[in-house]
PDB file of C-alpha atoms and ligand atoms in Angstrom:
ATOM      1  CA  MET C   1     -63.607  18.612 -41.677  1.00 38.00           C
ATOM      2  CA  TYR C   2     -66.784  19.556 -39.759  1.00 45.00           C
ATOM      3  CA  GLY C   3     -69.046  16.550 -39.174  1.00 44.00           C
ATOM      4  CA  GLN C   4     -66.297  14.014 -39.825  1.00 48.00           C
ATOM      5  CA  LEU C   5     -64.416  12.000 -37.280  1.00 52.00           C
ATOM      6  CA  ALA C   6     -61.570  13.969 -35.770  1.00 53.00           C
ATOM      7  CA  SER C   7     -59.211  11.010 -35.238  1.00 56.00           C
ATOM      8  CA  PRO C   8     -55.759  11.658 -36.663  1.00 58.00           C
ATOM      9  CA  SER C   9     -54.170   9.403 -39.266  1.00 61.00           C
ATOM     10  CA  SER C  10     -51.187   7.479 -37.899  1.00 66.00           C
ATOM     11  CA  SER C  11     -48.450   9.667 -39.416  1.00 80.00           C
ATOM     12  CA  GLU C  12     -50.043  13.059 -38.763  1.00 95.00           C
ATOM     13  CA  VAL C  13     -48.555  15.259 -36.039  1.00 97.00           C
ATOM     14  CA  ILE C  14     -51.236  17.304 -34.297  1.00 98.00           C
ATOM     15  CA  GLU C  15     -50.008  20.800 -33.477  1.00 98.00           C
ATOM     16  CA  TRP C  16     -51.170  22.541 -30.294  1.00 98.00           C
ATOM     17  CA  GLU C  17     -50.522  26.003 -28.971  1.00 96.00           C
ATOM     18  CA  THR C  18     -51.994  28.149 -26.228  1.00 95.00           C
ATOM     19  CA  SER C  19     -51.197  31.624 -27.507  1.00 93.00           C
ATOM     20  CA  PHE C  20     -54.845  32.531 -26.890  1.00 93.00           C
ATOM     21  CA  LEU C  21     -53.945  32.595 -23.183  1.00 94.00           C
ATOM     22  CA  ASN C  22     -51.440  35.356 -23.778  1.00 88.00           C
ATOM     23  CA  PRO C  23     -53.245  38.728 -23.631  1.00 81.00           C
ATOM     24  CA  LEU C  24     -50.671  40.164 -26.066  1.00 81.00           C
ATOM     25  CA  THR C  25     -51.680  37.757 -28.856  1.00 79.00           C
ATOM     26  CA  PRO C  26     -53.916  39.446 -31.450  1.00 74.00           C
ATOM     27  CA  LYS C  27     -57.220  37.669 -32.131  1.00 71.00           C
ATOM     28  CA  THR C  28     -57.059  35.599 -35.317  1.00 73.00           C
ATOM     29  CA  ALA C  29     -60.102  35.581 -37.550  1.00 72.00           C
ATOM     30  CA  ASP C  30     -59.465  32.048 -38.818  1.00 83.00           C
ATOM     31  CA  VAL C  31     -60.086  30.277 -35.479  1.00 93.00           C
ATOM     32  CA  ARG C  32     -63.490  30.508 -33.841  1.00 96.00           C
ATOM     33  CA  ARG C  33     -63.700  29.676 -30.176  1.00 97.00           C
ATOM     34  CA  ALA C  34     -66.625  29.048 -27.880  1.00 98.00           C
ATOM     35  CA  LEU C  35     -66.481  29.654 -24.136  1.00 98.00           C
ATOM     36  CA  ILE C  36     -68.622  27.536 -21.818  1.00 98.00           C
ATOM     37  CA  ILE C  37     -68.606  28.858 -18.255  1.00 98.00           C
ATOM     38  CA  LEU C  38     -69.262  26.156 -15.648  1.00 98.00           C
ATOM     39  CA  ASN C  39     -70.470  26.570 -12.083  1.00 97.00           C
ATOM     40  CA  GLN C  40     -67.091  26.979 -10.426  1.00 96.00           C
ATOM     41  CA  PRO C  41     -65.209  30.007  -9.170  1.00 95.00           C
ATOM     42  CA  PHE C  42     -62.615  31.603 -11.457  1.00 96.00           C
ATOM     43  CA  PRO C  43     -60.548  34.790 -11.194  1.00 95.00           C
ATOM     44  CA  LEU C  44     -61.309  37.962 -13.192  1.00 95.00           C
ATOM     45  CA  PRO C  45     -57.944  38.102 -15.054  1.00 94.00           C
ATOM     46  CA  LEU C  46     -58.618  34.593 -16.403  1.00 96.00           C
ATOM     47  CA  LEU C  47     -62.150  35.537 -17.448  1.00 97.00           C
ATOM     48  CA  GLU C  48     -60.823  38.610 -19.286  1.00 95.00           C
ATOM     49  CA  ILE C  49     -58.395  36.463 -21.267  1.00 95.00           C
ATOM     50  CA  VAL C  50     -60.744  33.642 -22.253  1.00 96.00           C
ATOM     51  CA  TRP C  51     -63.666  36.009 -22.927  1.00 97.00           C
ATOM     52  CA  LYS C  52     -61.590  38.009 -25.397  1.00 95.00           C
ATOM     53  CA  THR C  53     -60.432  34.978 -27.342  1.00 95.00           C
ATOM     54  CA  CYS C  54     -63.963  33.569 -27.802  1.00 96.00           C
ATOM     55  CA  SER C  55     -66.682  34.815 -30.122  1.00 96.00           C
ATOM     56  CA  TRP C  56     -69.537  32.811 -28.562  1.00 98.00           C
ATOM     57  CA  ARG C  57     -70.004  32.616 -24.804  1.00 98.00           C
ATOM     58  CA  CYS C  58     -72.413  30.423 -22.914  1.00 98.00           C
ATOM     59  CA  CYS C  59     -73.070  29.825 -19.214  1.00 98.00           C
ATOM     60  CA  ALA C  60     -73.998  26.348 -18.038  1.00 98.00           C
ATOM     61  CA  ASP C  61     -76.797  26.991 -15.542  1.00 98.00           C
ATOM     62  CA  GLY C  62     -75.102  28.128 -12.286  1.00 98.00           C
ATOM     63  CA  GLY C  63     -72.120  29.279 -14.371  1.00 98.00           C
ATOM     64  CA  GLY C  64     -74.285  32.379 -14.830  1.00 98.00           C
ATOM     65  CA  ASN C  65     -74.143  33.020 -11.064  1.00 98.00           C
ATOM     66  CA  CYS C  66     -70.340  32.771 -11.127  1.00 98.00           C
ATOM     67  CA  LEU C  67     -70.068  35.280 -13.970  1.00 98.00           C
ATOM     68  CA  HIS C  68     -72.573  37.673 -12.393  1.00 98.00           C
ATOM     69  CA  ASP C  69     -71.079  37.516  -8.893  1.00 97.00           C
ATOM     70  CA  LEU C  70     -67.467  37.794  -9.992  1.00 97.00           C
ATOM     71  CA  LEU C  71     -68.159  41.059 -11.800  1.00 96.00           C
ATOM     72  CA  GLY C  72     -70.211  42.446  -8.890  1.00 91.00           C
ATOM     73  CA  ASN C  73     -70.997  46.145  -9.181  1.00 89.00           C
ATOM     74  CA  ALA C  74     -67.495  47.049 -10.329  1.00 89.00           C
ATOM     75  CA  LEU C  75     -67.166  49.973 -12.716  1.00 91.00           C
ATOM     76  CA  THR C  76     -64.770  50.423 -15.614  1.00 90.00           C
ATOM     77  CA  GLU C  77     -62.502  53.483 -15.851  1.00 88.00           C
ATOM     78  CA  ASN C  78     -65.270  55.140 -17.907  1.00 91.00           C
ATOM     79  CA  GLY C  79     -67.821  54.557 -15.163  1.00 91.00           C
ATOM     80  CA  GLN C  80     -69.547  51.738 -17.078  1.00 92.00           C
ATOM     81  CA  GLN C  81     -70.805  48.660 -15.230  1.00 93.00           C
ATOM     82  CA  LEU C  82     -68.213  45.919 -15.816  1.00 94.00           C
ATOM     83  CA  ARG C  83     -71.041  43.386 -15.809  1.00 96.00           C
ATOM     84  CA  ASP C  84     -72.490  44.983 -18.938  1.00 96.00           C
ATOM     85  CA  LEU C  85     -69.287  44.209 -20.846  1.00 96.00           C
ATOM     86  CA  TYR C  86     -69.573  40.489 -20.135  1.00 98.00           C
ATOM     87  CA  ILE C  87     -73.012  39.533 -21.407  1.00 98.00           C
ATOM     88  CA  PRO C  88     -73.135  35.887 -22.543  1.00 98.00           C
ATOM     89  CA  ASP C  89     -74.834  34.751 -25.756  1.00 98.00           C
ATOM     90  CA  LEU C  90     -76.748  32.006 -23.947  1.00 98.00           C
ATOM     91  CA  ILE C  91     -77.500  30.494 -20.550  1.00 98.00           C
ATOM     92  CA  LYS C  92     -78.625  26.872 -20.703  1.00 98.00           C
ATOM     93  CA  GLY C  93     -79.277  23.986 -18.332  1.00 98.00           C
ATOM     94  CA  ASP C  94     -81.892  22.481 -16.082  1.00 98.00           C
ATOM     95  CA  LEU C  95     -81.771  25.823 -14.262  1.00 98.00           C
ATOM     96  CA  ASP C  96     -81.783  24.366 -10.770  1.00 97.00           C
ATOM     97  CA  SER C  97     -78.708  26.451  -9.890  1.00 98.00           C
ATOM     98  CA  LEU C  98     -79.277  29.752 -11.704  1.00 98.00           C
ATOM     99  CA  ARG C  99     -80.508  32.276  -9.107  1.00 98.00           C
ATOM    100  CA  GLN C 100     -83.626  34.299  -9.854  1.00 98.00           C
ATOM    101  CA  ASP C 101     -81.823  37.665  -9.566  1.00 98.00           C
ATOM    102  CA  VAL C 102     -79.149  36.477 -12.022  1.00 98.00           C
ATOM    103  CA  ARG C 103     -81.791  35.141 -14.381  1.00 98.00           C
ATOM    104  CA  ASP C 104     -83.673  38.454 -14.224  1.00 98.00           C
ATOM    105  CA  PHE C 105     -80.497  40.451 -14.821  1.00 98.00           C
ATOM    106  CA  TYR C 106     -79.397  38.535 -17.927  1.00 98.00           C
ATOM    107  CA  SER C 107     -82.982  38.298 -19.248  1.00 98.00           C
ATOM    108  CA  SER C 108     -83.190  42.083 -19.007  1.00 98.00           C
ATOM    109  CA  LYS C 109     -80.046  42.243 -21.156  1.00 98.00           C
ATOM    110  CA  GLY C 110     -81.684  40.062 -23.827  1.00 98.00           C
ATOM    111  CA  VAL C 111     -79.768  36.836 -23.104  1.00 98.00           C
ATOM    112  CA  PRO C 112     -81.725  33.726 -24.160  1.00 98.00           C
ATOM    113  CA  ILE C 113     -82.174  31.429 -21.167  1.00 98.00           C
ATOM    114  CA  LEU C 114     -82.909  27.872 -22.257  1.00 98.00           C
ATOM    115  CA  HIS C 115     -84.524  25.469 -19.840  1.00 98.00           C
ATOM    116  CA  ASP C 116     -83.584  21.882 -20.763  1.00 97.00           C
ATOM    117  CA  LEU C 117     -85.112  19.363 -18.381  1.00 96.00           C
ATOM    118  CA  ASP C 118     -83.314  16.273 -19.728  1.00 97.00           C
ATOM    119  CA  GLN C 119     -82.256  14.243 -16.696  1.00 96.00           C
ATOM    120  CA  ASP C 120     -79.782  12.097 -18.644  1.00 97.00           C
ATOM    121  CA  SER C 121     -77.423  14.861 -19.728  1.00 98.00           C
ATOM    122  CA  THR C 122     -75.529  17.410 -17.686  1.00 98.00           C
ATOM    123  CA  ASP C 123     -75.619  21.173 -18.133  1.00 98.00           C
ATOM    124  CA  LEU C 124     -72.175  20.951 -19.695  1.00 98.00           C
ATOM    125  CA  MET C 125     -73.495  18.561 -22.365  1.00 98.00           C
ATOM    126  CA  LYS C 126     -76.567  20.719 -22.919  1.00 98.00           C
ATOM    127  CA  CYS C 127     -74.362  23.710 -23.725  1.00 98.00           C
ATOM    128  CA  VAL C 128     -72.253  21.695 -26.168  1.00 98.00           C
ATOM    129  CA  ARG C 129     -75.477  20.611 -27.856  1.00 98.00           C
ATOM    130  CA  ALA C 130     -76.452  24.278 -28.250  1.00 98.00           C
ATOM    131  CA  LEU C 131     -73.059  24.965 -29.821  1.00 98.00           C
ATOM    132  CA  GLU C 132     -73.462  22.004 -32.178  1.00 98.00           C
ATOM    133  CA  GLU C 133     -76.781  23.426 -33.375  1.00 98.00           C
ATOM    134  CA  LYS C 134     -75.079  26.752 -34.039  1.00 98.00           C
ATOM    135  CA  GLU C 135     -72.255  25.002 -35.893  1.00 98.00           C
ATOM    136  CA  ILE C 136     -74.687  23.169 -38.146  1.00 98.00           C
ATOM    137  CA  ILE C 137     -76.279  26.489 -39.111  1.00 98.00           C
ATOM    138  CA  GLU C 138     -72.911  28.218 -39.634  1.00 97.00           C
ATOM    139  CA  GLY C 139     -71.097  25.225 -41.176  1.00 97.00           C
ATOM    140  CA  ASN C 140     -68.012  25.807 -39.001  1.00 95.00           C
ATOM    141  CA  GLU C 141     -66.493  23.975 -36.069  1.00 97.00           C
ATOM    142  CA  TYR C 142     -65.504  26.032 -33.038  1.00 98.00           C
ATOM    143  CA  GLU C 143     -62.716  25.246 -30.637  1.00 98.00           C
ATOM    144  CA  ILE C 144     -64.208  24.931 -27.145  1.00 98.00           C
ATOM    145  CA  ILE C 145     -62.887  26.348 -23.884  1.00 98.00           C
ATOM    146  CA  PHE C 146     -64.566  25.101 -20.723  1.00 98.00           C
ATOM    147  CA  LEU C 147     -63.936  27.418 -17.809  1.00 98.00           C
ATOM    148  CA  GLY C 148     -63.940  25.197 -14.676  1.00 98.00           C
ATOM    149  CA  GLY C 149     -64.993  21.588 -14.254  1.00 97.00           C
ATOM    150  CA  LEU C 150     -61.828  19.962 -12.911  1.00 96.00           C
ATOM    151  CA  SER C 151     -62.197  20.574  -9.198  1.00 94.00           C
ATOM    152  CA  GLY C 152     -64.978  20.636  -6.614  1.00 92.00           C
ATOM    153  CA  ARG C 153     -67.389  17.713  -6.843  1.00 95.00           C
ATOM    154  CA  LEU C 154     -65.616  14.486  -7.776  1.00 97.00           C
ATOM    155  CA  ASP C 155     -68.543  13.173  -9.867  1.00 98.00           C
ATOM    156  CA  GLN C 156     -68.527  16.383 -11.915  1.00 97.00           C
ATOM    157  CA  THR C 157     -64.740  16.293 -12.272  1.00 98.00           C
ATOM    158  CA  VAL C 158     -64.802  12.705 -13.551  1.00 98.00           C
ATOM    159  CA  HIS C 159     -67.673  13.655 -15.853  1.00 98.00           C
ATOM    160  CA  THR C 160     -65.516  16.438 -17.342  1.00 98.00           C
ATOM    161  CA  LEU C 161     -62.621  13.998 -17.807  1.00 98.00           C
ATOM    162  CA  SER C 162     -64.891  11.454 -19.462  1.00 98.00           C
ATOM    163  CA  TYR C 163     -66.787  13.954 -21.616  1.00 98.00           C
ATOM    164  CA  LEU C 164     -63.679  15.447 -23.219  1.00 98.00           C
ATOM    165  CA  HIS C 165     -62.295  11.952 -23.724  1.00 98.00           C
ATOM    166  CA  LYS C 166     -65.429  11.164 -25.750  1.00 98.00           C
ATOM    167  CA  LEU C 167     -65.535  14.535 -27.550  1.00 98.00           C
ATOM    168  CA  ARG C 168     -62.118  13.806 -29.090  1.00 97.00           C
ATOM    169  CA  ARG C 169     -63.904  11.521 -31.533  1.00 97.00           C
ATOM    170  CA  THR C 170     -65.992  14.288 -33.046  1.00 96.00           C
ATOM    171  CA  ARG C 171     -64.167  17.539 -32.320  1.00 98.00           C
ATOM    172  CA  LYS C 172     -60.653  18.782 -33.006  1.00 96.00           C
ATOM    173  CA  LYS C 173     -59.796  21.076 -30.104  1.00 98.00           C
ATOM    174  CA  VAL C 174     -61.419  21.198 -26.675  1.00 98.00           C
ATOM    175  CA  TYR C 175     -59.664  22.716 -23.654  1.00 98.00           C
ATOM    176  CA  VAL C 176     -60.505  22.939 -19.960  1.00 98.00           C
ATOM    177  CA  ILE C 177     -59.120  25.923 -18.110  1.00 98.00           C
ATOM    178  CA  THR C 178     -59.194  26.496 -14.367  1.00 96.00           C
ATOM    179  CA  ASP C 179     -57.355  29.053 -12.281  1.00 91.00           C
ATOM    180  CA  GLU C 180     -54.450  26.611 -11.971  1.00 94.00           C
ATOM    181  CA  ASN C 181     -54.416  24.473 -15.140  1.00 96.00           C
ATOM    182  CA  ILE C 182     -55.032  24.138 -18.778  1.00 98.00           C
ATOM    183  CA  ALA C 183     -55.757  20.576 -19.823  1.00 98.00           C
ATOM    184  CA  TRP C 184     -56.998  18.667 -22.840  1.00 98.00           C
ATOM    185  CA  VAL C 185     -57.160  15.192 -24.353  1.00 98.00           C
ATOM    186  CA  LEU C 186     -54.448  14.049 -26.732  1.00 98.00           C
ATOM    187  CA  ASP C 187     -55.847  11.373 -29.010  1.00 98.00           C
ATOM    188  CA  GLU C 188     -53.754   8.366 -29.887  1.00 98.00           C
ATOM    189  CA  GLY C 189     -50.976   9.444 -32.254  1.00 98.00           C
ATOM    190  CA  GLN C 190     -48.316  12.140 -32.314  1.00 98.00           C
ATOM    191  CA  HIS C 191     -48.598  15.631 -30.883  1.00 98.00           C
ATOM    192  CA  ARG C 192     -46.429  18.723 -30.753  1.00 98.00           C
ATOM    193  CA  ILE C 193     -47.270  21.391 -28.185  1.00 98.00           C
ATOM    194  CA  ARG C 194     -45.743  24.853 -28.494  1.00 97.00           C
ATOM    195  CA  ILE C 195     -44.865  26.026 -25.000  1.00 97.00           C
ATOM    196  CA  ASP C 196     -45.254  29.672 -24.044  1.00 96.00           C
ATOM    197  CA  HIS C 197     -43.191  29.676 -20.859  1.00 96.00           C
ATOM    198  CA  GLY C 198     -44.641  33.041 -19.888  1.00 93.00           C
ATOM    199  CA  VAL C 199     -48.049  31.404 -19.581  1.00 95.00           C
ATOM    200  CA  LEU C 200     -47.432  27.708 -18.841  1.00 97.00           C
ATOM    201  CA  GLY C 201     -45.442  25.939 -16.198  1.00 91.00           C
ATOM    202  CA  PRO C 202     -43.481  24.845 -14.475  1.00 96.00           C
ATOM    203  CA  THR C 203     -45.387  21.609 -13.855  1.00 98.00           C
ATOM    204  CA  CYS C 204     -47.287  19.355 -16.219  1.00 98.00           C
ATOM    205  CA  GLY C 205     -48.684  15.831 -16.373  1.00 98.00           C
ATOM    206  CA  LEU C 206     -49.583  13.011 -18.757  1.00 98.00           C
ATOM    207  CA  LEU C 207     -52.572  11.184 -17.341  1.00 98.00           C
ATOM    208  CA  PRO C 208     -53.797   7.777 -18.559  1.00 98.00           C
ATOM    209  CA  VAL C 209     -57.436   8.283 -17.555  1.00 98.00           C
ATOM    210  CA  GLY C 210     -60.187   6.116 -19.076  1.00 97.00           C
ATOM    211  CA  ILE C 211     -57.815   3.664 -20.754  1.00 98.00           C
ATOM    212  CA  GLU C 212     -56.255   0.393 -19.706  1.00 98.00           C
ATOM    213  CA  SER C 213     -52.738   1.593 -20.541  1.00 98.00           C
ATOM    214  CA  THR C 214     -50.722   3.498 -23.141  1.00 98.00           C
ATOM    215  CA  THR C 215     -47.208   3.483 -24.520  1.00 98.00           C
ATOM    216  CA  LEU C 216     -45.633   6.947 -24.236  1.00 98.00           C
ATOM    217  CA  SER C 217     -42.636   8.646 -25.817  1.00 98.00           C
ATOM    218  CA  THR C 218     -41.960  12.309 -25.116  1.00 98.00           C
ATOM    219  CA  SER C 219     -39.432  15.077 -25.649  1.00 98.00           C
ATOM    220  CA  GLY C 220     -39.066  18.523 -24.114  1.00 98.00           C
ATOM    221  CA  LEU C 221     -39.873  17.460 -20.551  1.00 98.00           C
ATOM    222  CA  ARG C 222     -37.669  17.271 -17.483  1.00 98.00           C
ATOM    223  CA  TRP C 223     -38.566  13.561 -17.108  1.00 98.00           C
ATOM    224  CA  ASN C 224     -39.147  12.140 -20.591  1.00 98.00           C
ATOM    225  CA  LEU C 225     -40.655   8.768 -21.380  1.00 98.00           C
ATOM    226  CA  ASP C 226     -39.152   6.491 -24.014  1.00 98.00           C
ATOM    227  CA  GLY C 227     -41.706   3.947 -25.149  1.00 98.00           C
ATOM    228  CA  GLU C 228     -42.726   3.264 -21.580  1.00 98.00           C
ATOM    229  CA  GLU C 229     -46.051   1.842 -20.491  1.00 98.00           C
ATOM    230  CA  SER C 230     -48.245   4.225 -18.489  1.00 98.00           C
ATOM    231  CA  SER C 231     -51.445   3.201 -16.719  1.00 98.00           C
ATOM    232  CA  PHE C 232     -53.676   4.187 -13.822  1.00 97.00           C
ATOM    233  CA  ASP C 233     -52.579   0.993 -12.138  1.00 97.00           C
ATOM    234  CA  GLY C 234     -48.889   1.622 -12.846  1.00 98.00           C
ATOM    235  CA  LEU C 235     -46.664   4.515 -13.928  1.00 98.00           C
ATOM    236  CA  ILE C 236     -48.281   7.968 -14.238  1.00 98.00           C
ATOM    237  CA  SER C 237     -46.262  11.036 -15.161  1.00 98.00           C
ATOM    238  CA  THR C 238     -47.462  13.611 -12.637  1.00 98.00           C
ATOM    239  CA  SER C 239     -45.445  16.577 -11.325  1.00 98.00           C
ATOM    240  CA  ASN C 240     -43.357  16.539 -14.499  1.00 98.00           C
ATOM    241  CA  HIS C 241     -41.682  19.815 -15.534  1.00 98.00           C
ATOM    242  CA  LEU C 242     -41.501  21.870 -18.701  1.00 98.00           C
ATOM    243  CA  VAL C 243     -37.897  22.706 -19.588  1.00 98.00           C
ATOM    244  CA  PRO C 244     -37.345  26.476 -19.974  1.00 96.00           C
ATOM    245  CA  GLU C 245     -34.981  26.016 -22.944  1.00 97.00           C
ATOM    246  CA  GLU C 246     -37.451  23.857 -24.907  1.00 97.00           C
ATOM    247  CA  GLN C 247     -39.961  25.564 -27.202  1.00 97.00           C
ATOM    248  CA  PHE C 248     -41.925  22.375 -27.855  1.00 98.00           C
ATOM    249  CA  VAL C 249     -43.074  19.274 -26.062  1.00 98.00           C
ATOM    250  CA  THR C 250     -43.698  16.257 -28.273  1.00 98.00           C
ATOM    251  CA  ILE C 251     -45.806  13.327 -27.164  1.00 98.00           C
ATOM    252  CA  LYS C 252     -46.453  10.041 -28.908  1.00 98.00           C
ATOM    253  CA  THR C 253     -49.174   7.967 -27.307  1.00 98.00           C
ATOM    254  CA  SER C 254     -50.761   4.685 -28.371  1.00 98.00           C
ATOM    255  CA  ARG C 255     -54.056   5.535 -26.594  1.00 98.00           C
ATOM    256  CA  PRO C 256     -55.837   8.802 -25.691  1.00 98.00           C
ATOM    257  CA  ILE C 257     -54.469  10.552 -22.609  1.00 98.00           C
ATOM    258  CA  TRP C 258     -55.081  13.731 -20.665  1.00 98.00           C
ATOM    259  CA  TRP C 259     -52.335  16.354 -20.845  1.00 98.00           C
ATOM    260  CA  CYS C 260     -52.271  19.161 -18.277  1.00 98.00           C
ATOM    261  CA  ALA C 261     -49.987  22.105 -17.658  1.00 98.00           C
ATOM    262  CA  GLU C 262     -49.930  24.534 -14.788  1.00 98.00           C
ATOM    263  CA  LEU C 263     -50.887  28.138 -15.527  1.00 97.00           C
ATOM    264  CA  ARG C 264     -48.422  30.707 -14.241  1.00 93.00           C
ATOM    265  CA  ARG C 265     -49.920  33.055 -11.703  1.00 81.00           C
ATOM    266  CA  LYS C 266     -50.247  36.634 -12.844  1.00 68.00           C
ATOM    267  CA  ASP C 267     -49.760  38.231  -9.395  1.00 60.00           C
TER     268      ASP C 267
HETATM  269  N1  ATP V 301     -68.414  21.217  -7.978  1.00 54.58           N
HETATM  270  C1  ATP V 301     -68.192  21.118  -9.285  1.00 54.58           C
HETATM  271  N2  ATP V 301     -67.061  20.563  -9.740  1.00 54.58           N
HETATM  272  C2  ATP V 301     -66.830  20.477 -11.073  1.00 54.58           C
HETATM  273  N3  ATP V 301     -67.688  20.919 -12.012  1.00 54.58           N
HETATM  274  C3  ATP V 301     -68.824  21.474 -11.612  1.00 54.58           C
HETATM  275  C4  ATP V 301     -69.138  21.589 -10.235  1.00 54.58           C
HETATM  276  N4  ATP V 301     -70.354  22.158 -10.126  1.00 54.58           N
HETATM  277  C5  ATP V 301     -70.765  22.388 -11.371  1.00 54.58           C
HETATM  278  N5  ATP V 301     -69.869  21.985 -12.281  1.00 54.58           N
HETATM  279  C6  ATP V 301     -69.993  22.103 -13.746  1.00 54.58           C
HETATM  280  O1  ATP V 301     -70.819  23.212 -14.032  1.00 54.58           O
HETATM  281  C7  ATP V 301     -72.006  22.807 -14.745  1.00 54.58           C
HETATM  282  C8  ATP V 301     -73.186  23.602 -14.237  1.00 54.58           C
HETATM  283  O2  ATP V 301     -73.302  23.340 -12.856  1.00 54.58           O
HETATM  284  P1  ATP V 301     -74.625  23.558 -11.999  1.00 54.58           P
HETATM  285  O3  ATP V 301     -74.230  23.646 -10.559  1.00 54.58           O
HETATM  286  O4  ATP V 301     -75.383  24.674 -12.569  1.00 54.58           O
HETATM  287  O5  ATP V 301     -75.457  22.281 -12.248  1.00 54.58           O
HETATM  288  P2  ATP V 301     -75.562  20.916 -11.486  1.00 54.58           P
HETATM  289  O6  ATP V 301     -76.995  20.714 -11.289  1.00 54.58           O
HETATM  290  O7  ATP V 301     -74.650  20.786 -10.312  1.00 54.58           O
HETATM  291  O8  ATP V 301     -74.963  20.054 -12.631  1.00 54.58           O
HETATM  292  P3  ATP V 301     -75.707  19.153 -13.698  1.00 54.58           P
HETATM  293  O9  ATP V 301     -77.129  19.648 -13.755  1.00 54.58           O
HETATM  294  O10 ATP V 301     -74.974  19.369 -14.962  1.00 54.58           O
HETATM  295  O11 ATP V 301     -75.550  17.801 -13.137  1.00 54.58           O
HETATM  296  C9  ATP V 301     -72.112  21.305 -14.502  1.00 54.58           C
HETATM  297  O12 ATP V 301     -72.732  20.651 -15.581  1.00 54.58           O
HETATM  298  C10 ATP V 301     -70.670  20.884 -14.343  1.00 54.58           C
HETATM  299  O13 ATP V 301     -70.081  20.650 -15.606  1.00 54.58           O
HETATM  300  C1  VIB V 302     -77.402   6.118 -14.649  1.00 54.58           C
HETATM  301  C2  VIB V 302     -77.757   7.533 -14.292  1.00 54.58           C
HETATM  302  N1  VIB V 302     -77.134   8.087 -13.233  1.00 54.58           N
HETATM  303  C3  VIB V 302     -77.415   9.347 -12.884  1.00 54.58           C
HETATM  304  C4  VIB V 302     -78.363  10.070 -13.576  1.00 54.58           C
HETATM  305  C5  VIB V 302     -78.712  11.445 -13.096  1.00 54.58           C
HETATM  306  N2  VIB V 302     -78.376  12.499 -13.983  1.00 54.58           N
HETATM  307  C6  VIB V 302     -77.398  12.442 -14.893  1.00 54.58           C
HETATM  308  S1  VIB V 302     -77.294  13.870 -15.804  1.00 54.58           S
HETATM  309  C7  VIB V 302     -78.532  14.576 -14.908  1.00 54.58           C
HETATM  310  C8  VIB V 302     -78.999  15.965 -15.199  1.00 54.58           C
HETATM  311  C9  VIB V 302     -78.413  16.932 -14.289  1.00 54.58           C
HETATM  312  O1  VIB V 302     -78.801  18.219 -14.692  1.00 54.58           O
HETATM  313  C10 VIB V 302     -79.019  13.728 -13.942  1.00 54.58           C
HETATM  314  C11 VIB V 302     -80.097  14.041 -12.960  1.00 54.58           C
HETATM  315  C12 VIB V 302     -78.989   9.453 -14.697  1.00 54.58           C
HETATM  316  N3  VIB V 302     -79.905  10.097 -15.476  1.00 54.58           N
HETATM  317  N4  VIB V 302     -78.654   8.191 -15.043  1.00 54.58           N
END
């Protein structure tokens, strides 16, 4: 399916699951995932989980600072530098945020650091372009996990919302994960999301961002919709709840929407 449009046919139900967020799930060889670390703070337990599930890891410019600083000079139980266990495959961007000491550290570890001066694309887009080049060589599409990008600067947050909305046309699965949420775009059509209640919940939302309006029908939520119109200017399902007894949430939408679910805290 690589290189073709990812839009679903009208009768197809797209299946989603987030078992990769559960540290107990064994890594499956059939799904390749790429991690793109953005310039936003994230906690170590979350990094450990998303790092393990991805086979290609890239830092978008100042994302390299976040990775470097989070790991600090901590040692593993064997006395190894923790930082040495989290060496990305690439750092890319306009490099106006990557600090010199971080650049020197990762350079010394052999990480390619690509300076892309394009002033019409963001560091996030530059990293996706690098992944696309890799995919062309390998002939395989990766699922993407962006770490960060939904909080902080409003222009960057809206850019993330818009960019994933557009990526739905060419890619199958793209997720954004922050310390509080996992979120992704559901294209128009029918979706079934397997809910791991140990990882997700209790709150969730269906967000009509970037569209005039959509008609929504859902099951498995505390407040379901039944062919109702949802729009930015009208009804939006925020602060909805997953139902502990329900293993799946189903969503039928006439236009693309953002779906988000709260991540359960691990402390
Ligand atoms: N405050 C923020 N809120 C949300 N996302 C952010 C924020 N800061 C950075 N990002 C994400 O991290 C990426 C790398 O950020 P960095 O700070 O290195 O570059 P930038 O110069 O601010 O962003 P860009 O060059 O992409 O406009 C950005 O492309 C963006 O996707
Ligand atoms: C209409 C328009 N608005 C803003 C920018 C600025 N811009 C967008 S992406 C980017 C690169 C950041 O690393 C920069 C500077 C532009 N080019 N075109």
